[in-house]
Amino acid sequence: MNPITVFLTIACVVFGAALVTTGYLVPGVVFVVVAVVIAAALKMANTWQKFVILRAGKLRAVKGPGLFLIIPVIDNVVAVIDERIQTTAFSAEEALTKDTVPVNVDAIIFWFVHDAQKAALNITNYREAVDRVAQTSLREMIGASMLSALLSERTAADELLRSEIGRKTADWGISVKSVEIRDVAIPVALQDAMSRQAQAEREKQARVILGSAEAAIAGKFVEAAMIYAGQPAALQLRAMNIIYETTKERGTTILMPTSMVDSMNPVMALALAGQDKTAPANATTGSLPPSNRPTQRKSASKAEETSPALQST
């Protein structure tokens, strides 16, 4: 009973009792009867409520919000519908996905009644019906989805559930505002396998990137070698730059090979490059190495010295 009805009922009862005590029996009884009628006939609906009224078993009207009157005994308020947004949590346990993986899914649905007449007359308990429809729709969606899609495409799954549940509850005067999947739990053994798979994929990707970087670096080294081969001065400047960079730190000791010192001299670098080119040519012609040439000259001179003695004899 609303506060206005309570106040008017109490006021009539008190006034009627006062009339009865002062000797006005009939007016007092009339006020008491009026209080009973007010309590049974005066109704008030809040701004988010709708009252479904039947008159002699037939639909009379849907009232609200505000104050309204009904005929006692003849009229009956069969349902008070709350049109605010409602939330219902539901879940599916050990549901199999399309690739036969058992998962536990928790979700929540936001819905509201847009037609109080249908919600009161077309179904017995619309709140329980929303919960059951949400659970069955969730299981159907899980059975038609792959595990990877269920884990990665949450937005698409939410929209699919919203449209499916809304289609089923439209005849009950209920609209679904949104559906949100809160958690998807998979078995621990499968979690370990998926973790190893993800780790292997990342390692593979890292190795591919590293190989690409090595190939790019090797290409740059080849280009630099070609430039240094044609420009010895550039090689000398690079060597000096390396020495400068290494001497920035205090207390460093640098050991410079003789070949590195020679490479800093362009003339010496060209001479060394020329010797490297002639060495393979001599090896192909079958000539003896320089170390064997003095021994050949000595043996020839000895043969010349011994020849006159042989002639004299």
Short mmCIF file of N, CA, C and O in Angstrom, two decimals, residues 45 49-54 59 61-63 68 76-82 116-121 123-124 126:
data_model
loop_
_atom_site.label_atom_id
_atom_site.label_comp_id
_atom_site.label_asym_id
_atom_site.label_seq_id
_atom_site.Cartn_x
_atom_site.Cartn_y
_atom_site.Cartn_z
N ALA A 45 1.25 4.00 -8.73
CA ALA A 45 2.39 3.35 -9.38
C ALA A 45 3.54 4.35 -9.50
O ALA A 45 3.32 5.52 -9.85
N GLN A 49 7.02 1.73 -12.80
CA GLN A 49 6.12 0.60 -12.60
C GLN A 49 4.91 0.70 -13.52
O GLN A 49 4.45 1.79 -13.88
N LYS A 50 4.39 -0.50 -13.86
CA LYS A 50 3.13 -0.60 -14.59
C LYS A 50 2.26 -1.66 -13.90
O LYS A 50 2.76 -2.75 -13.58
N PHE A 51 0.98 -1.34 -13.67
CA PHE A 51 0.04 -2.24 -13.03
C PHE A 51 -0.86 -2.84 -14.12
O PHE A 51 -1.50 -2.11 -14.88
N VAL A 52 -0.91 -4.17 -14.18
CA VAL A 52 -1.78 -4.87 -15.11
C VAL A 52 -3.05 -5.24 -14.36
O VAL A 52 -3.00 -5.98 -13.37
N ILE A 53 -4.21 -4.73 -14.84
CA ILE A 53 -5.48 -4.87 -14.13
C ILE A 53 -6.44 -5.71 -14.96
O ILE A 53 -6.63 -5.47 -16.16
N LEU A 54 -7.03 -6.70 -14.31
CA LEU A 54 -8.07 -7.53 -14.91
C LEU A 54 -9.41 -7.20 -14.26
O LEU A 54 -9.48 -7.00 -13.05
N LEU A 59 -8.73 -8.53 -19.41
CA LEU A 59 -7.80 -7.41 -19.32
C LEU A 59 -8.57 -6.10 -19.31
O LEU A 59 -9.33 -5.78 -20.22
N ALA A 61 -6.91 -2.86 -18.11
CA ALA A 61 -6.01 -1.78 -18.51
C ALA A 61 -4.63 -2.04 -17.90
O ALA A 61 -4.46 -2.90 -17.03
N VAL A 62 -3.70 -1.26 -18.39
CA VAL A 62 -2.35 -1.23 -17.82
C VAL A 62 -2.14 0.18 -17.32
O VAL A 62 -2.04 1.13 -18.10
N LYS A 63 -2.09 0.35 -16.01
CA LYS A 63 -2.05 1.68 -15.40
C LYS A 63 -0.64 2.00 -14.90
O LYS A 63 0.12 1.12 -14.53
N PHE A 68 -4.38 6.07 -9.40
CA PHE A 68 -5.54 5.63 -10.18
C PHE A 68 -6.45 4.82 -9.25
O PHE A 68 -6.01 4.34 -8.20
N ASN A 76 -8.87 -6.52 -10.40
CA ASN A 76 -7.79 -7.22 -9.70
C ASN A 76 -6.45 -6.87 -10.36
O ASN A 76 -6.31 -6.96 -11.59
N VAL A 77 -5.49 -6.47 -9.55
CA VAL A 77 -4.14 -6.18 -10.04
C VAL A 77 -3.37 -7.50 -10.05
O VAL A 77 -3.02 -8.04 -9.00
N VAL A 78 -3.11 -8.04 -11.24
CA VAL A 78 -2.47 -9.36 -11.35
C VAL A 78 -0.96 -9.27 -11.42
O VAL A 78 -0.27 -10.26 -11.14
N ALA A 79 -0.41 -8.13 -11.79
CA ALA A 79 1.05 -8.02 -11.91
C ALA A 79 1.46 -6.57 -11.78
O ALA A 79 0.77 -5.67 -12.28
N VAL A 80 2.59 -6.39 -11.12
CA VAL A 80 3.24 -5.08 -11.05
C VAL A 80 4.60 -5.24 -11.74
O VAL A 80 5.49 -5.93 -11.24
N ILE A 81 4.74 -4.63 -12.89
CA ILE A 81 5.91 -4.82 -13.74
C ILE A 81 6.91 -3.69 -13.52
O ILE A 81 6.53 -2.51 -13.60
N ASP A 82 8.15 -4.07 -13.26
CA ASP A 82 9.25 -3.11 -13.13
C ASP A 82 9.91 -2.95 -14.50
O ASP A 82 10.44 -3.91 -15.05
N ALA A 116 4.51 -4.31 -20.73
CA ALA A 116 4.08 -4.91 -19.47
C ALA A 116 2.94 -5.89 -19.67
O ALA A 116 2.84 -6.90 -18.96
N GLN A 117 2.08 -5.64 -20.63
CA GLN A 117 0.95 -6.53 -20.86
C GLN A 117 1.41 -7.92 -21.29
O GLN A 117 0.96 -8.94 -20.77
N LYS A 118 2.36 -7.98 -22.23
CA LYS A 118 2.87 -9.28 -22.68
C LYS A 118 3.64 -9.98 -21.57
O LYS A 118 3.54 -11.20 -21.41
N ALA A 119 4.43 -9.24 -20.81
CA ALA A 119 5.21 -9.85 -19.74
C ALA A 119 4.32 -10.45 -18.67
O ALA A 119 4.68 -11.45 -18.03
N ALA A 120 3.13 -9.86 -18.46
CA ALA A 120 2.24 -10.37 -17.42
C ALA A 120 1.32 -11.48 -17.91
O ALA A 120 0.98 -12.39 -17.13
N LEU A 121 0.94 -11.45 -19.18
CA LEU A 121 -0.07 -12.37 -19.67
C LEU A 121 0.47 -13.49 -20.56
O LEU A 121 -0.14 -14.55 -20.64
N ILE A 123 3.44 -15.10 -20.34
CA ILE A 123 4.33 -16.06 -19.70
C ILE A 123 4.09 -16.03 -18.20
O ILE A 123 3.72 -14.98 -17.63
N THR A 124 4.34 -17.15 -17.56
CA THR A 124 4.04 -17.25 -16.13
C THR A 124 5.02 -16.42 -15.30
O THR A 124 4.62 -15.59 -14.49
N TYR A 126 8.37 -14.28 -16.08
CA TYR A 126 9.28 -13.81 -17.11
C TYR A 126 10.73 -13.73 -16.62
O TYR A 126 11.67 -13.87 -17.41
#
